[in-house]
Coordinates of C-alpha atoms in Angstrom, one line a residue:
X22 CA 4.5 -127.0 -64.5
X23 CA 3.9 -123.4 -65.5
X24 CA 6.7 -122.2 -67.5
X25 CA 7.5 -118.2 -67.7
X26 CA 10.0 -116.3 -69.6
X27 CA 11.0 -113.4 -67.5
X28 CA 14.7 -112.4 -68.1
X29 CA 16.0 -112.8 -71.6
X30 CA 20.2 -111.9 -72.1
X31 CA 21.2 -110.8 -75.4
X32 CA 25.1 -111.8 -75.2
X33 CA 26.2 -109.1 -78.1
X34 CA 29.9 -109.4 -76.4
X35 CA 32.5 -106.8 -77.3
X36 CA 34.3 -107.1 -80.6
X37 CA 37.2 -109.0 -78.9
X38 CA 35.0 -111.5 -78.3
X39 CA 34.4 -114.6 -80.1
X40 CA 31.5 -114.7 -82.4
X41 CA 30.3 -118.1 -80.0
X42 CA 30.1 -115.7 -77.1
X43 CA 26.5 -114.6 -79.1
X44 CA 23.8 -116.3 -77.1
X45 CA 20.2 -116.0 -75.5
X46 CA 19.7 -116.7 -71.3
X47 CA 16.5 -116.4 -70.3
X48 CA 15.8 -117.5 -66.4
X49 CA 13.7 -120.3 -65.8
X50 CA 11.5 -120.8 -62.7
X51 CA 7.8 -122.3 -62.0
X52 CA 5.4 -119.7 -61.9
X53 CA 2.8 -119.5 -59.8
X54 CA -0.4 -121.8 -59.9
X55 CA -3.5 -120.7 -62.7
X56 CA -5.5 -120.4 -59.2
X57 CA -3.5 -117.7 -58.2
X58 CA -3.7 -113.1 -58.6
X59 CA -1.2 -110.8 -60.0
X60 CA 2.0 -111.8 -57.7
X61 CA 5.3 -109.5 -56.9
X62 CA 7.9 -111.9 -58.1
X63 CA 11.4 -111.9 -55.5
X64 CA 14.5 -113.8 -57.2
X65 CA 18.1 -113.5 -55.7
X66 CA 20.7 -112.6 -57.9
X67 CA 23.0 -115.0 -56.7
X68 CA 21.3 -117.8 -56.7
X69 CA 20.0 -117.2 -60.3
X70 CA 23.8 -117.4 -61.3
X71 CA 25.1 -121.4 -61.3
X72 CA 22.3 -123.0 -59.9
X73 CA 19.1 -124.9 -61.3
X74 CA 17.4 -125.7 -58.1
X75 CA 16.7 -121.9 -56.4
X76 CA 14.1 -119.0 -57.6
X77 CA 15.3 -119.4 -61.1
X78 CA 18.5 -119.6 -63.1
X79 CA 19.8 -118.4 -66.2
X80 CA 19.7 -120.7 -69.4
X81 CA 20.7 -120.6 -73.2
X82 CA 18.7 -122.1 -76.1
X83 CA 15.0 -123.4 -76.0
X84 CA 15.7 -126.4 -73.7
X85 CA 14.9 -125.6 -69.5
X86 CA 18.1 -128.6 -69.1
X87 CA 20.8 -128.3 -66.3
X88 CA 23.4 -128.4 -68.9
X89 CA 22.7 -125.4 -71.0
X90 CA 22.5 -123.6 -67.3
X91 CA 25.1 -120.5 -66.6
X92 CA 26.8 -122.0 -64.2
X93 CA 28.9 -119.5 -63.2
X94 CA 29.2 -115.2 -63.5
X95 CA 32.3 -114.7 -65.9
X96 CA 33.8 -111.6 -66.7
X97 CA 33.3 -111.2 -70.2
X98 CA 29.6 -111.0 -69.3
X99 CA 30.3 -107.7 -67.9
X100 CA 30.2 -106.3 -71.7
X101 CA 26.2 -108.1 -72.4
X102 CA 23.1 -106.4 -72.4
X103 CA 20.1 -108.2 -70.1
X104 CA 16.7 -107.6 -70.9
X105 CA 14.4 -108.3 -68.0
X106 CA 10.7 -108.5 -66.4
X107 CA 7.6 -110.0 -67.1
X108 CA 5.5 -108.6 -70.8
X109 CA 3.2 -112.1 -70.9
X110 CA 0.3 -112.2 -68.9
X111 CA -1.0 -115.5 -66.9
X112 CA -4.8 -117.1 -67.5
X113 CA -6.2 -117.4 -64.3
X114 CA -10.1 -117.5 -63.4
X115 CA -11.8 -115.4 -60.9
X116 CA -15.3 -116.2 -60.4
X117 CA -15.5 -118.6 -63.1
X118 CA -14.4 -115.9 -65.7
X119 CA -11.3 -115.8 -67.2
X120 CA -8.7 -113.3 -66.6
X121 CA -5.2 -112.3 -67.5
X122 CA -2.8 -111.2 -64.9
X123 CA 0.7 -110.0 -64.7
X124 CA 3.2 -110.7 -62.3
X125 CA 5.9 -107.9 -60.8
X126 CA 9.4 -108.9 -60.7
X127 CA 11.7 -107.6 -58.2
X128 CA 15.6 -108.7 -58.4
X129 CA 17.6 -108.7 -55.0
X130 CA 21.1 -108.2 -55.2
X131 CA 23.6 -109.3 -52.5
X132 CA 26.6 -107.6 -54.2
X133 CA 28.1 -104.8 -56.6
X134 CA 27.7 -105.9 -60.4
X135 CA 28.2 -105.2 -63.6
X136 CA 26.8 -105.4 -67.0
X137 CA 26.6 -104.2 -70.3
X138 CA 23.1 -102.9 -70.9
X139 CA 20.2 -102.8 -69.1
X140 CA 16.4 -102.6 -70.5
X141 CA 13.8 -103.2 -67.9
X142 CA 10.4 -104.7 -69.8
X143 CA 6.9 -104.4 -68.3
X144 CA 3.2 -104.5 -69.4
X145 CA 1.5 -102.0 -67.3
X146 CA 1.5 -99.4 -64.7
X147 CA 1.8 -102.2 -61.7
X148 CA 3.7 -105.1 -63.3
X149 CA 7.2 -103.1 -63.3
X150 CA 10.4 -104.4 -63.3
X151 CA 12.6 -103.5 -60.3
X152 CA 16.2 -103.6 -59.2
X153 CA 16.4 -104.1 -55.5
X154 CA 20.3 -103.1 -55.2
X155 CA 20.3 -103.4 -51.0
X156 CA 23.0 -100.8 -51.0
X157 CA 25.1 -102.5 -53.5
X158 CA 27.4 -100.7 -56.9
X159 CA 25.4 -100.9 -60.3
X160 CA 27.6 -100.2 -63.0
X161 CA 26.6 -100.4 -66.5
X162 CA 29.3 -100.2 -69.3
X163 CA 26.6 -99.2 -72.0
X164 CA 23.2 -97.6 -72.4
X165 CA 20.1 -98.5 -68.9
X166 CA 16.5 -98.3 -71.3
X167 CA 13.0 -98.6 -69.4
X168 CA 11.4 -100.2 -72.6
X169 CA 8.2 -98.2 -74.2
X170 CA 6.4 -101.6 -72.7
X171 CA 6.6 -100.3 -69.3
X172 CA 4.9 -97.7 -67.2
X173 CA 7.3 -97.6 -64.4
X174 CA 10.7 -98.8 -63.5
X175 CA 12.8 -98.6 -60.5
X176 CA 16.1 -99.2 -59.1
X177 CA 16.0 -99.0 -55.2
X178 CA 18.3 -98.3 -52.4
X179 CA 21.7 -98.3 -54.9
X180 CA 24.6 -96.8 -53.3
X181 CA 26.5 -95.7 -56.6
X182 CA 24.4 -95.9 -60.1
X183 CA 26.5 -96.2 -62.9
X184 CA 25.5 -95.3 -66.4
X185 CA 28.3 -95.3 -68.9
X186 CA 26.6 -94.0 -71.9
X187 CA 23.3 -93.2 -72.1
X188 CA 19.7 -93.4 -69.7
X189 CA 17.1 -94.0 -72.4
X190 CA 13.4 -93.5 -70.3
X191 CA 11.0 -94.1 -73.2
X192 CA 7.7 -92.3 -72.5
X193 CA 6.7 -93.3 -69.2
X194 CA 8.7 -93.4 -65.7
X195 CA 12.1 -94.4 -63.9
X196 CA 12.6 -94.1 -60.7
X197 CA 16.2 -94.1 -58.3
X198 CA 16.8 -94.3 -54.8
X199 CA 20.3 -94.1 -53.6
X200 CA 22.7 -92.7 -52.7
X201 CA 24.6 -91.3 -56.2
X202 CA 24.2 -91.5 -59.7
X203 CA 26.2 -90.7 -62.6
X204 CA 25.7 -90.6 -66.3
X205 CA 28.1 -89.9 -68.7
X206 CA 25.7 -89.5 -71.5
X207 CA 22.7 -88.4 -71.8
X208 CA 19.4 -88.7 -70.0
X209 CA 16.8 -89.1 -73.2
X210 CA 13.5 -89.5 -74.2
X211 CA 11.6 -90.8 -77.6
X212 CA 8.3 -89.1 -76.4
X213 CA 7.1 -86.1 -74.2
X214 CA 5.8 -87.1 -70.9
X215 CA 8.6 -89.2 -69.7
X216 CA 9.8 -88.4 -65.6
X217 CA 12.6 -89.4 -64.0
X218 CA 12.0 -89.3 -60.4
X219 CA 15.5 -89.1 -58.2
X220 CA 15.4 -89.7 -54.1
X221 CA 19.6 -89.1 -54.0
X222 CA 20.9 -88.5 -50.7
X223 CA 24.5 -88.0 -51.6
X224 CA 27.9 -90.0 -50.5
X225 CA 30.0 -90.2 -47.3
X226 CA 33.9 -90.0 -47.6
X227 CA 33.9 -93.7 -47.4
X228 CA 32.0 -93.9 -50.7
X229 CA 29.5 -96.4 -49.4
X230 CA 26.5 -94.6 -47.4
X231 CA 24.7 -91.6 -47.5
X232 CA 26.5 -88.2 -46.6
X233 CA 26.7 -84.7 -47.7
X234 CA 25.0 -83.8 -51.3
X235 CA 26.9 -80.6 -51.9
X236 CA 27.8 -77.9 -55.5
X237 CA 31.4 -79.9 -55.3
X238 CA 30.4 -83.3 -54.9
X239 CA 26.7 -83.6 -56.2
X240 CA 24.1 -86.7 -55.8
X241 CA 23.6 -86.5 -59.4
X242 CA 25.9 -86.0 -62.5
X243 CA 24.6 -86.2 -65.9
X244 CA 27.5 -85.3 -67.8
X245 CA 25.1 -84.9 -70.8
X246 CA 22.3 -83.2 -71.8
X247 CA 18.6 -84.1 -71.0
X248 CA 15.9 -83.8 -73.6
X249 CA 12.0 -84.7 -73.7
X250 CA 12.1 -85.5 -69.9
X251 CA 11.1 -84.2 -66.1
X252 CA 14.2 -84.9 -63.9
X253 CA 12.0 -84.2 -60.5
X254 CA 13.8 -84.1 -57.4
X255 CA 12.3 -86.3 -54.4
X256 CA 12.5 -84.9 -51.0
X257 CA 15.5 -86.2 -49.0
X258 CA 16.5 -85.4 -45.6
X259 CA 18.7 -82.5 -46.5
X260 CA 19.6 -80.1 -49.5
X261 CA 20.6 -81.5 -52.6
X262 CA 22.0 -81.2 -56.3
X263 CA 21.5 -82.5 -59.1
X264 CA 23.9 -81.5 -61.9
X265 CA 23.4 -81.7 -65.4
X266 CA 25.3 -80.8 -68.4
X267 CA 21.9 -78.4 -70.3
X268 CA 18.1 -79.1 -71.2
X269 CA 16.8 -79.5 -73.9
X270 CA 13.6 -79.7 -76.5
X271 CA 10.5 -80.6 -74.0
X272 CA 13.1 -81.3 -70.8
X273 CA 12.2 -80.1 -67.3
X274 CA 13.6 -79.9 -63.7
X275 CA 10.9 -80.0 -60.9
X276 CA 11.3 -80.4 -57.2
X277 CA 8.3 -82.5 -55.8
X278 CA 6.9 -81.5 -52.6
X279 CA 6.1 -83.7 -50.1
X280 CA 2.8 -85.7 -50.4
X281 CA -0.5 -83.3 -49.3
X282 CA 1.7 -80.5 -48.8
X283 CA 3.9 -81.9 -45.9
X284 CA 7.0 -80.5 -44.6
X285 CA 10.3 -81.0 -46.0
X286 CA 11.9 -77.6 -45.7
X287 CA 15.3 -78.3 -48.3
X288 CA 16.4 -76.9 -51.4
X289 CA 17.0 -78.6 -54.6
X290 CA 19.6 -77.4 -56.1
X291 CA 19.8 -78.0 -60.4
X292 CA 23.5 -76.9 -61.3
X293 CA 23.6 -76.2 -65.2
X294 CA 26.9 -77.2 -66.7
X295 CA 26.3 -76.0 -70.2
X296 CA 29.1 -76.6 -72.6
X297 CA 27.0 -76.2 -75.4
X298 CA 24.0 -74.0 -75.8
X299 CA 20.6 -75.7 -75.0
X300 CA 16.8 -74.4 -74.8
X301 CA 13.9 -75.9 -73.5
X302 CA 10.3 -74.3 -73.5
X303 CA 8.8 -76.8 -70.5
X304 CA 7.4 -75.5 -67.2
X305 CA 9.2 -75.7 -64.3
X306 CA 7.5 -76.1 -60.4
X307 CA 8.2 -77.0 -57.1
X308 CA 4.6 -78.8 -56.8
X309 CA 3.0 -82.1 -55.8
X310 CA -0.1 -82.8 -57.3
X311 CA -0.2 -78.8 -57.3
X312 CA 0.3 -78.5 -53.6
X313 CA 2.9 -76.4 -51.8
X314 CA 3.3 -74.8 -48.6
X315 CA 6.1 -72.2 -47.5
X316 CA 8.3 -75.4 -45.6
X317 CA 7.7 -77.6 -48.8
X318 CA 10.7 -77.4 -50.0
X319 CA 12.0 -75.5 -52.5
X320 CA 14.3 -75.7 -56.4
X321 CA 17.0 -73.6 -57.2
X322 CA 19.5 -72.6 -60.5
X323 CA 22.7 -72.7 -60.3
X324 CA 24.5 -71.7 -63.6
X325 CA 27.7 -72.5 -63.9
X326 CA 28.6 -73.6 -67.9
X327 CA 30.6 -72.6 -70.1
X328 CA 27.6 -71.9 -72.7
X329 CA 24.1 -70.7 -72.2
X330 CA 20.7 -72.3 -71.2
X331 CA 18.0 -70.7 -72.0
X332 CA 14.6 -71.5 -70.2
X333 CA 11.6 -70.1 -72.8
X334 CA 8.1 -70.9 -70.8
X335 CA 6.3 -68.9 -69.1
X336 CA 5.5 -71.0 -66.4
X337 CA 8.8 -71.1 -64.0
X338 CA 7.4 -71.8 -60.9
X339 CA 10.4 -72.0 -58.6
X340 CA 11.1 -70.3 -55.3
X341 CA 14.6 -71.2 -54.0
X342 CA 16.7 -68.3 -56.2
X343 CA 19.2 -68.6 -58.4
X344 CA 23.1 -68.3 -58.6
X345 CA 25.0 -67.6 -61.9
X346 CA 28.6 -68.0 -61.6
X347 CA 29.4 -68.8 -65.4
X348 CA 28.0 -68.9 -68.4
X349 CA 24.9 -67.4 -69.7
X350 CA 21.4 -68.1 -68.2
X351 CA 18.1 -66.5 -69.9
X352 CA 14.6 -66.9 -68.7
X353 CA 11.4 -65.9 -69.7
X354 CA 10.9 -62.8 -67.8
X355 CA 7.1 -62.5 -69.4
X356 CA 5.4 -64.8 -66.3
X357 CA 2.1 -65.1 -67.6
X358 CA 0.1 -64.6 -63.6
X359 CA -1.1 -67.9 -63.8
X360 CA 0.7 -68.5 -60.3
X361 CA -1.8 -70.5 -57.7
X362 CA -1.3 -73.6 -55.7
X363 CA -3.4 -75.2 -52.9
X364 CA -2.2 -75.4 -49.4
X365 CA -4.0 -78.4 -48.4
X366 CA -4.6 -81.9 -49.6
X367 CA -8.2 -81.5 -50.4
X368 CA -7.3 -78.6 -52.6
X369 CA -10.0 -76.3 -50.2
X370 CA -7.2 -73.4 -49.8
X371 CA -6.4 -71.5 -52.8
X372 CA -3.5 -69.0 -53.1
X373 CA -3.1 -66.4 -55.7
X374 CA -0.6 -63.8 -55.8
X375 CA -2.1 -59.8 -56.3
X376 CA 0.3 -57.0 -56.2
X377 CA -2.0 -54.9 -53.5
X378 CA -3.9 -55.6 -50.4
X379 CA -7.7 -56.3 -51.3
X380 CA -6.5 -56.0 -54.8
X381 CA -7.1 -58.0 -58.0
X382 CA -4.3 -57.3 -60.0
X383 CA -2.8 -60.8 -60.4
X384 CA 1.5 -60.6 -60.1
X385 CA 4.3 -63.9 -59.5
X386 CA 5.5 -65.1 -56.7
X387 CA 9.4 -64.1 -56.0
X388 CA 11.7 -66.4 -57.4
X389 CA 14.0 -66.1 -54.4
X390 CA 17.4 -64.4 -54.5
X391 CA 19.7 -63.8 -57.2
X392 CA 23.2 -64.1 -56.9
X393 CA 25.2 -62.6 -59.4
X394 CA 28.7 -64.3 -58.8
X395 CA 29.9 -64.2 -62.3
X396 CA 28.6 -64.9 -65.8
X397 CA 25.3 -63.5 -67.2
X398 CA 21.8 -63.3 -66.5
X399 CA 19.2 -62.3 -69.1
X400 CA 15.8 -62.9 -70.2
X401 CA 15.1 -65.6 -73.3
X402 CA 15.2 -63.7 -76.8
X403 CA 11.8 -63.3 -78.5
X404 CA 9.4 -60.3 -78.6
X405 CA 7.1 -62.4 -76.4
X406 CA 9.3 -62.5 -73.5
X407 CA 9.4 -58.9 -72.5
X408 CA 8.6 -58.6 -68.4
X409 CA 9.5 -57.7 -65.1
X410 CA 11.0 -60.7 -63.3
X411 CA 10.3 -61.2 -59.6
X412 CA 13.0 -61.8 -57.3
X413 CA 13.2 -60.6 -53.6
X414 CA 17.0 -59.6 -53.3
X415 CA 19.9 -59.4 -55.6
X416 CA 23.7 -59.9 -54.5
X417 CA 25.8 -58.6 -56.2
X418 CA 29.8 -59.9 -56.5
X419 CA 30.3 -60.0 -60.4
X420 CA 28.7 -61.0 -63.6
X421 CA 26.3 -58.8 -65.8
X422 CA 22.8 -58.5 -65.7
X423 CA 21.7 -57.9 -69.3
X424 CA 18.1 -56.3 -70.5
X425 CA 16.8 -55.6 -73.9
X426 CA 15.3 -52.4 -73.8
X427 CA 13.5 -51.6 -77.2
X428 CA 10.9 -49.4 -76.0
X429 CA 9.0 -48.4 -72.9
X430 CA 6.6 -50.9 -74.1
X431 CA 9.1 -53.6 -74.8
X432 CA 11.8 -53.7 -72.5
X433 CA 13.0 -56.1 -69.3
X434 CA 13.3 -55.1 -65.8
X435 CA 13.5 -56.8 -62.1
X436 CA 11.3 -56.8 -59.7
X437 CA 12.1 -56.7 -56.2
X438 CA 8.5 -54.9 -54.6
X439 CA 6.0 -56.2 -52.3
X440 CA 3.1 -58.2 -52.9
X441 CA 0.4 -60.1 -51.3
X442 CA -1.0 -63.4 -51.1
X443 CA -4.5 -64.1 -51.8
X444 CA -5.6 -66.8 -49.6
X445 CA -8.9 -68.3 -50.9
X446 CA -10.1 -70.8 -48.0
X447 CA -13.5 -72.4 -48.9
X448 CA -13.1 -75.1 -46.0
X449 CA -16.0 -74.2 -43.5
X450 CA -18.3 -73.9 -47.1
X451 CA -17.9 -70.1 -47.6
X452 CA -15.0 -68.4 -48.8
X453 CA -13.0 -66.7 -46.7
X454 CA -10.6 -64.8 -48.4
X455 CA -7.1 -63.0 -46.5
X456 CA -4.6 -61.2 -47.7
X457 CA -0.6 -62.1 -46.3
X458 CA 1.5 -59.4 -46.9
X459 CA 5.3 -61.1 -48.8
X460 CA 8.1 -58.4 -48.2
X461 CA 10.4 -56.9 -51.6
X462 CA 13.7 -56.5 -51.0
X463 CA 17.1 -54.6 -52.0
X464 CA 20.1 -54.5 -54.2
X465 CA 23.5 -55.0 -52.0
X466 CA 26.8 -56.0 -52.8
X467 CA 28.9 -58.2 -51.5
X468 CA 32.7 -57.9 -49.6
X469 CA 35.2 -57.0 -52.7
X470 CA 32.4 -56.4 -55.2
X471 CA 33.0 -54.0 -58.1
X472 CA 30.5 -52.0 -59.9
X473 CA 26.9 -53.6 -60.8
X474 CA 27.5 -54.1 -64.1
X475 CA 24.7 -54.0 -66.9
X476 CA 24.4 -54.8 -70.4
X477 CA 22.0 -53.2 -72.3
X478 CA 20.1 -54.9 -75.8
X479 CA 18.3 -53.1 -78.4
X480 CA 18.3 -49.9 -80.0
X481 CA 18.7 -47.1 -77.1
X482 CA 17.8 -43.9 -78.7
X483 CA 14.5 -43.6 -77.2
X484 CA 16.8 -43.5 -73.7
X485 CA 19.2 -40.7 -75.2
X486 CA 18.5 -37.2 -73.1
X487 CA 18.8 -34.9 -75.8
X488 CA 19.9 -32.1 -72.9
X489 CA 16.8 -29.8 -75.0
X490 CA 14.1 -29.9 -72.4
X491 CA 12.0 -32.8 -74.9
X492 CA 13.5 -36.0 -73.2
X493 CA 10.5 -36.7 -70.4
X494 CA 11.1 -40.7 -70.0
X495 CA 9.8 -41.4 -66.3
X496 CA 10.2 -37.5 -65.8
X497 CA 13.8 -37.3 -67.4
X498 CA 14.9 -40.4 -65.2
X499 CA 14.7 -42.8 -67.7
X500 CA 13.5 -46.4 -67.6
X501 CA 13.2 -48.0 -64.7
X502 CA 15.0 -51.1 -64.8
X503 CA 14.6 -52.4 -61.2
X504 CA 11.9 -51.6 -59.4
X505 CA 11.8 -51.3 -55.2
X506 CA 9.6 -50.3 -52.4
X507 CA 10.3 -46.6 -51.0
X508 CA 13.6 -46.6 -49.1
X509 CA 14.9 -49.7 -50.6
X510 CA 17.3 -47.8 -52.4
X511 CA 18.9 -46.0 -49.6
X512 CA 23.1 -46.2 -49.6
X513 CA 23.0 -47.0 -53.3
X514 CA 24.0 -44.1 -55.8
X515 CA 24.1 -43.9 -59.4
X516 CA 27.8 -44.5 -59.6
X517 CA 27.3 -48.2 -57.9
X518 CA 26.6 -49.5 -61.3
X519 CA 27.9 -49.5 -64.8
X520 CA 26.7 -50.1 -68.2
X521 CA 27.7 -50.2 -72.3
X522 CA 28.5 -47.5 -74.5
X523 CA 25.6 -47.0 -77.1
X524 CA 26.6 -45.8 -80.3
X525 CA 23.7 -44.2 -82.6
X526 CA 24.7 -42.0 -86.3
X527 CA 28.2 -41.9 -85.1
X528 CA 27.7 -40.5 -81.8
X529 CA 28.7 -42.3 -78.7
X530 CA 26.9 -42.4 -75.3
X531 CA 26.8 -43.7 -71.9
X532 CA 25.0 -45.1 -69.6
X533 CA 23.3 -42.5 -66.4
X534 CA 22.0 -44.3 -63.1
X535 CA 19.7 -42.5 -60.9
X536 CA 18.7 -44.1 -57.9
X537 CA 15.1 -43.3 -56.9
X538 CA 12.7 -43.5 -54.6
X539 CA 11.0 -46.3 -55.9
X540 CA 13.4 -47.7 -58.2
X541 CA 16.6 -47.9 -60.3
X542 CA 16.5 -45.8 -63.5
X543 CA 18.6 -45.2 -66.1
X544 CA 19.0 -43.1 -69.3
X545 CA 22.2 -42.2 -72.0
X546 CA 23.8 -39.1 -72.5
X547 CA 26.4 -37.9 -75.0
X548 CA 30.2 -39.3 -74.3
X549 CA 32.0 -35.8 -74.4
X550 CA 34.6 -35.1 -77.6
X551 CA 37.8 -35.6 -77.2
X552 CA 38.3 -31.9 -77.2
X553 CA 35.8 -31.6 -74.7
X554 CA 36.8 -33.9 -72.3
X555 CA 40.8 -32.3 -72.7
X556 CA 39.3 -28.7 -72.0
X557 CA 37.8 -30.4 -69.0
X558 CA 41.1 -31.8 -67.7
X559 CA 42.3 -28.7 -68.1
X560 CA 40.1 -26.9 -66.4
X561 CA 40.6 -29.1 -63.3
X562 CA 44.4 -29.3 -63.9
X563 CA 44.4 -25.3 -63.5
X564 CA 41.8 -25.2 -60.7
X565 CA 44.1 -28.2 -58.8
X566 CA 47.1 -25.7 -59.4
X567 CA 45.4 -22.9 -58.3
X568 CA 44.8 -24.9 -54.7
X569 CA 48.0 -26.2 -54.3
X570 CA 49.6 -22.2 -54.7
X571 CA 46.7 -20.8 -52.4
X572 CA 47.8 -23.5 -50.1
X573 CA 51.6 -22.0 -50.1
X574 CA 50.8 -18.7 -49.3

């Protein structure tokens, strides 16, 4: 008989608990014969709980004996923290050679549990350790771990995931399937590199199937922050959203595409719940393998926190737009051009983004729409991040867009113009390259909106129009803090938007919107005296009187 550890059960009980309650269970079952491979490993839950004779069954102490089997599961083990798969290898000979092999374990459950914590062991990248949940309720009073042991780990098909404190993924990758998943701590890794992949469909009303995944009731809520970790949203059959309470250090949100480029036309939506400040400096994309097509699917911000997340890499590859209701969102503006992907599996059709047909000059691909529905939007804060960001509309219902604007050479702006795709296909042998034309858009505002309002960083005097003839900033309009195609500016005027007061040797001035041809400009002028602006309302006081006795006669 071939003996294998394969679970081992810390029981570190609460402190209510007797010290006796302090014991090892390992499960016991034969493995397979020397002759055989590498074998996926079922065992049943319930019959590893109270009986000897099945798969396997739990034991305490060194002795494989009936008597020191569990023989039944008892509440207080709801507060003990499991260990479990396979990090030994098996000697078994393959054309008279010696080789090790290990095996995969996969644990079935045929109802809702729960424990204390859970670390899932492993060897490599195919000997994982993997909860097959069947559609039942995981709920786990303390910390889930993948151990640095393991490549991979996976919990499939759960309805409701559970995590009561933290999700610790050490350096390699977890993976869920389910239907929801909450964590009230944190999501955590010790190294960079770590990915949490998340196929959530969301919960019906009767709290066991799949239903809508919506901004009010989300597939995923980590109450807590991530940090050193890639959550990546799977494709599902609809939109979804995954919520999480800020990013941090190395962490990343990703939506993958389908496999080569398929169709899966949904948005993931991350909703950032900052209560605290966060930054993160990793890359964000909406790529498989770095494939993507237009009905890929696509990833989305939603910022609505309390605090700020700020997003500091230059690589936020992201299409689906983004939505700031509260709290402060910055992001690089400074893209770095770098944008390509491939539109086919064999990675033969190359896409590159150029801001003119036939051109060369490399640009970003829009970002989608922004909604400004309350909070702020504004670009990460280091002289390196100066740029035009790339979006394709902006709605406008509240909230403040704010841009440092230094100098002409070291301000931000939006960027709402036409560009064209580069389309590089090499499949017939020679390149044939086409150019797809990708529409700008326009700034509108929606039902009940008040003015656009702006907030303006930096010091402004280079923007102050002296009223001497010398100020000639974009021909006396200022600088151009959105840019359009011609005619994209028609029904706007200057007095749509607002800005703050900038106050320079004493003197106070205000903010001046013109609306151009091609673009939104703005400048400051003086803020009349107070003597000025009461000789002014006197003026109109006596020209209003004047009317109103012209009117009598």
């Amino acid at each position: 008989m071939n003996i294998i550890r394969l679970f081992t059960l810390t029981a570190i009980s609460a402190l209510s608990l007797s010290a006796a309650r302090a014991a090892d269970w390992t499960l016991h079952y034969d493995a397979p014969s020397s002759g055989a491979s590498a074998q996926n490993i079922g065992v049943q839950w319930e019959t590893a709980v109270g009986s000897e004779t099945s798969d396997g069954y739990w034991f305490t102490g060194s002795e494989y004996a009936s008597e020191n089997a569990m023989k039944g599961w008892l509440p207080e083990y709801e507060n003990d923290n499991f260990t479990f798969g396979i990090t030994e290898g098996r000697e078994i000979t393959v054309d008279g050679e010696p080789k090790t092999v290990y095996d995969s374990l996969y644990l079935y459950l045929n109802s809702d549990i729960t424990l204390g914590s859970i670390t899932f062991l492993g060897n490599g990248w195919n000997n994982s350790a993997r909860f097959m949940a069947q559609n039942h309720n995981i709920t786990v009073n303390a910390d889930l771990i993948r151990d640095a042991s393991s490549n991979n780990a996976f919990i499939y098909d759960v309805n409701v995931l559970t995590v009561k404190n933290n999700m610790d993924v050490q350096g390699s990758n977890f993976a869920v399937t389910g239907n929801k998943m909450i964590v009230n701590g944190n999501v955590v890794s010790t190294t960079v590199g770590a990915n949490l992949y998340l196929t959530i469909y969301g919960l019906d009303e009767s709290g066991s199937g799949s239903g809508p995944n919506t901004l009010e009731n989300p597939g995923v809520v980590i109450h807590g922050y991530a940090s050193n970790i890639s959550i990546q949203a799977k494709p599902t059959n609809s939109d979804n959203y995954i919520q999480i309470g800020g990013l941090t250090n190395k962490a990343s949100i990703k939506r993958e595409a389908p496999p080569s480029g398929g169709s899966n036309d949904y948005v993931s939506y991350f909703v950032l719940t900052n209560a605290q400040d966060y930054s993160t400096d990793a890359a964000t994309s909406e790529m498989n393998t770095n494939v993507w097509t237009p009905t890929s699917g696509k990833l989305a911000i939603i910022m609505n926190g309390t605090a700020s997340q700020s997003f500091t890499s230059n690589q936020m590859q992201f299409q689906g737009g983004l939505q700031i209701m509260s709290g402060t969102l910055r992001i690089n503006f400074n893209q770095n051009g770098d944008y390509n992907y491939k539109r086919d599996a064999a990675k033969l059709i190359d896409v590159t983004f150029v801001t003119q047909d036939g051109g060369s000059t490399r640009t970003t691909f829009s970002h989608g729409n922004l909604q400004m529905l309350g909070g702020t939007f504004a670009s990460t804060e280091n002289s390196s991040s100066y740029g035009a960001f790339r979006l394709t509309n902006i709605i406008y219902t509240s909230g403040t867009v704010s841009l440092r604007l230094e100098s002409a050479t070291q301000m931000d702006s939006l960027d709402l113009t036409s560009y064209y795709n580069r389309v590089a296909d090499t499949t017939s042998g020679a390149e044939v390259v086409d150019y797809e034309l990708v529409e700008g858009g326009a700034i509108s505002f929606a039902e009940g909106a008040g003015k656009f309002s702006f907030n303006f960083e930096g010091d402004l005097g280079w923007l102050i129009d002296s009223e001497d003839g010398t100020f000639d900033v974009n021909g006396g309009l200022g600088a151009k803090i959105v840019a359009w195609d011609s005619g994209k500016g028609t029904g706007l005027s200057g007095d749509n938007f607002a800005a703050n007061i900038f106050e320079s040797a004493g003197d106070a001035y205000r903010a001046e919107f013109t609306i151009g041809d091609d673009g939104l400009y703005v400048k400051y002028v003086a803020v009349p005296e107070p003597a000025e602006v009461a000789a002014i309302l006197g003026a109109l006081a006596l020209t209003a009187a004047a009317l109103r006795r012209r009117g009598r006669k």
